[in-house]
């Protein structure tokens, strides 16, 4: 139901590395140890905290940031102080005024989606999403309104919330009754607490 990442101990049989970024990653991180994996605010981003293998000198952890955002996705290697070392896509001020992804610049995460954290919502606020629909959301289906309202919920997860409430995912959100909302809240809570 949720996106998944798998780890393997199998070695990549492909010997040629054609990307300068991958060559740099291999040089910087080969033999390193993953200390932690962070998933900030359920966003479409993962941070791999890695202690590189180093024979001599002071070891400084690296942070490999993977941004899963379709055509705007990126992989960025950061130093321990969160300055950019390199990335697959370098972004300068001519491309984005909001954030530059250039060596030596401080890493700035992508802009917030202005969505609600699914772990920090109460029943009343959940009901208000449906009871105070702005005009542009009146025609949305139940699953689409849930997906659009909460950070980190995929279309499949949002549909599962609706299906487990024994409702049709395509039901118009503005038509949900109080009983429907109670069932949605129960289903939503059950699914989100298992994340």
Coordinates of C-alpha atoms in Angstrom, one line a residue:
X1 CA 0.0 0.0 0.0
X2 CA 2.9 2.4 0.8
X3 CA 6.0 2.9 -1.3
X4 CA 8.8 0.5 -0.4
X5 CA 12.5 0.5 -0.6
X6 CA 14.5 -2.7 -0.5
X7 CA 18.1 -3.3 0.5
X8 CA 20.3 -6.0 -0.9
X9 CA 23.7 -7.4 -0.3
X10 CA 24.0 -8.5 -3.9
X11 CA 26.8 -6.8 -5.8
X12 CA 26.0 -4.9 -9.0
X13 CA 27.5 -7.0 -11.9
X14 CA 27.6 -4.0 -14.2
X15 CA 31.3 -2.9 -14.2
X16 CA 31.0 0.3 -16.1
X17 CA 29.8 3.5 -14.4
X18 CA 29.1 6.2 -16.9
X19 CA 27.7 8.9 -14.7
X20 CA 30.1 11.3 -13.1
X21 CA 27.7 11.5 -10.2
X22 CA 27.7 7.8 -9.6
X23 CA 31.5 7.7 -9.9
X24 CA 31.7 10.4 -7.2
X25 CA 29.2 8.5 -5.0
X26 CA 31.2 5.3 -5.3
X27 CA 34.4 7.1 -4.4
X28 CA 32.8 8.9 -1.4
X29 CA 30.6 6.2 0.0
X30 CA 32.0 2.8 -1.0
X31 CA 32.5 0.6 2.0
X32 CA 30.5 3.1 4.2
X33 CA 27.9 2.2 6.7
X34 CA 24.3 3.5 6.7
X35 CA 23.7 4.9 10.2
X36 CA 20.2 6.1 9.8
X37 CA 17.4 6.7 7.3
X38 CA 15.1 9.7 7.8
X39 CA 11.8 10.4 6.2
X40 CA 11.1 14.0 7.1
X41 CA 7.4 14.9 7.6
X42 CA 6.1 12.0 5.4
X43 CA 7.4 14.0 2.4
X44 CA 8.7 12.5 -0.8
X45 CA 12.2 12.7 0.5
X46 CA 14.6 10.2 2.1
X47 CA 17.8 11.1 3.9
X48 CA 20.4 8.3 4.2
X49 CA 23.0 9.2 6.9
X50 CA 26.2 7.4 5.9
X51 CA 29.5 7.1 7.7
X52 CA 32.0 6.7 4.8
X53 CA 34.9 4.2 5.1
X54 CA 38.1 6.1 5.6
X55 CA 41.5 4.8 6.6
X56 CA 43.0 8.1 7.7
X57 CA 41.8 11.4 9.1
X58 CA 38.6 12.5 10.7
X59 CA 35.5 10.8 9.3
X60 CA 32.7 13.1 8.5
X61 CA 29.3 11.6 7.8
X62 CA 27.6 12.2 4.5
X63 CA 23.9 12.6 3.8
X64 CA 22.5 11.2 0.6
X65 CA 19.2 13.0 -0.1
X66 CA 16.8 11.3 -2.5
X67 CA 13.9 13.5 -3.6
X68 CA 11.1 11.4 -5.2
X69 CA 9.2 14.0 -7.2
X70 CA 8.7 12.8 -10.8
X71 CA 10.6 14.9 -13.3
X72 CA 11.7 17.2 -10.4
X73 CA 13.3 14.4 -8.5
X74 CA 17.0 14.5 -7.6
X75 CA 19.8 12.8 -5.7
X76 CA 22.0 15.1 -3.7
X77 CA 25.1 14.3 -1.7
X78 CA 25.5 16.6 1.3
X79 CA 28.4 17.1 3.7
X80 CA 27.7 16.7 7.5
X81 CA 27.0 20.4 7.8
X82 CA 24.3 20.0 5.1
X83 CA 26.1 21.9 2.4
X84 CA 25.8 20.4 -1.1
X85 CA 28.7 18.4 -2.3
X86 CA 27.2 17.4 -5.7
X87 CA 23.9 16.2 -7.2
X88 CA 22.5 14.6 -10.3
X89 CA 20.8 17.8 -11.2
X90 CA 22.6 21.0 -10.4
X91 CA 20.1 23.9 -10.0
X92 CA 21.3 27.5 -10.1
X93 CA 19.5 30.7 -9.5
X94 CA 18.5 30.9 -13.2
X95 CA 16.5 27.8 -12.8
X96 CA 15.0 28.3 -9.4
X97 CA 14.9 31.4 -7.3
X98 CA 13.6 29.4 -4.3
X99 CA 16.5 27.0 -3.9
X100 CA 19.9 26.4 -5.5
X101 CA 21.4 23.0 -5.5
X102 CA 25.0 23.8 -6.2
X103 CA 28.3 22.7 -4.6
X104 CA 29.0 24.7 -1.4
X105 CA 25.4 26.0 -1.0
X106 CA 23.4 25.1 2.0
X107 CA 20.7 22.4 1.2
X108 CA 17.2 23.8 1.2
X109 CA 14.4 21.1 1.0
X110 CA 11.7 21.4 -1.7
X111 CA 8.9 23.8 -0.8
X112 CA 6.2 22.5 1.5
X113 CA 3.1 21.0 -0.1
X114 CA 1.0 22.7 2.6
X115 CA -0.6 19.4 3.5
X116 CA -1.6 18.0 6.9
X117 CA 0.7 15.6 8.8
X118 CA -1.5 12.4 9.0
X119 CA -0.1 11.6 12.5
X120 CA -1.1 15.0 13.9
X121 CA -4.7 15.3 13.3
X122 CA -7.7 14.9 15.6
X123 CA -11.2 13.8 14.8
X124 CA -12.7 17.4 14.7
X125 CA -10.0 18.6 12.2
X126 CA -10.5 15.6 10.1
X127 CA -14.3 16.2 9.9
X128 CA -13.6 19.9 9.1
X129 CA -11.8 18.9 5.9
X130 CA -15.0 17.5 4.6
X131 CA -17.5 19.9 6.2
X132 CA -15.8 23.1 5.1
X133 CA -14.9 22.3 1.5
X134 CA -13.8 25.3 -0.6
X135 CA -15.6 25.7 -3.9
X136 CA -12.8 24.2 -5.9
X137 CA -12.9 21.0 -3.9
X138 CA -16.7 20.4 -4.0
X139 CA -16.4 18.0 -6.9
X140 CA -13.5 15.9 -5.6
X141 CA -14.0 12.2 -4.8
X142 CA -13.4 11.0 -1.3
X143 CA -10.1 9.4 -2.0
X144 CA -8.8 12.4 -4.0
X145 CA -9.7 14.8 -1.2
X146 CA -7.9 12.6 1.4
X147 CA -4.8 12.3 -0.8
X148 CA -4.8 16.1 -1.5
X149 CA -5.2 16.9 2.2
X150 CA -2.5 14.8 3.7
X151 CA 1.2 14.7 3.1
X152 CA 2.7 11.3 2.2
X153 CA -0.5 9.5 1.2
X154 CA -0.4 7.9 -2.2
X155 CA -3.5 7.6 -4.3
X156 CA -3.5 3.9 -3.4
X157 CA -3.4 4.6 0.3
X158 CA -6.2 7.2 0.1
X159 CA -8.4 4.7 -1.8
X160 CA -7.6 2.1 0.8
X161 CA -8.8 4.4 3.5
X162 CA -12.1 4.8 1.7
X163 CA -12.5 1.1 0.8
X164 CA -11.9 0.0 4.4
X165 CA -14.6 2.4 5.5
X166 CA -16.9 0.4 3.1
X167 CA -17.5 3.4 0.9
X168 CA -16.9 4.0 -2.8
X169 CA -13.6 5.8 -3.5
X170 CA -15.4 7.7 -6.3
X171 CA -18.1 9.0 -4.0
X172 CA -18.2 12.8 -4.1
X173 CA -16.6 14.2 -0.9
X174 CA -19.4 16.8 -0.5
X175 CA -22.0 14.0 -0.3
X176 CA -20.4 12.2 2.7
X177 CA -22.8 11.9 5.7
X178 CA -21.8 12.1 9.3
X179 CA -21.9 8.3 9.5
X180 CA -19.6 8.1 6.4
X181 CA -17.2 10.5 8.1
X182 CA -17.1 8.4 11.2
X183 CA -16.3 5.3 9.2
X184 CA -13.6 7.3 7.2
X185 CA -12.1 8.6 10.5
X186 CA -11.9 5.1 12.0
X187 CA -10.4 3.6 8.8
X188 CA -8.0 6.5 8.4
X189 CA -6.8 6.1 12.0
X190 CA -6.3 2.4 11.6
X191 CA -4.2 2.8 8.5
X192 CA -2.1 5.8 9.6
X193 CA -1.2 4.3 13.0
X194 CA 0.2 1.2 11.2
X195 CA 2.6 3.4 9.2

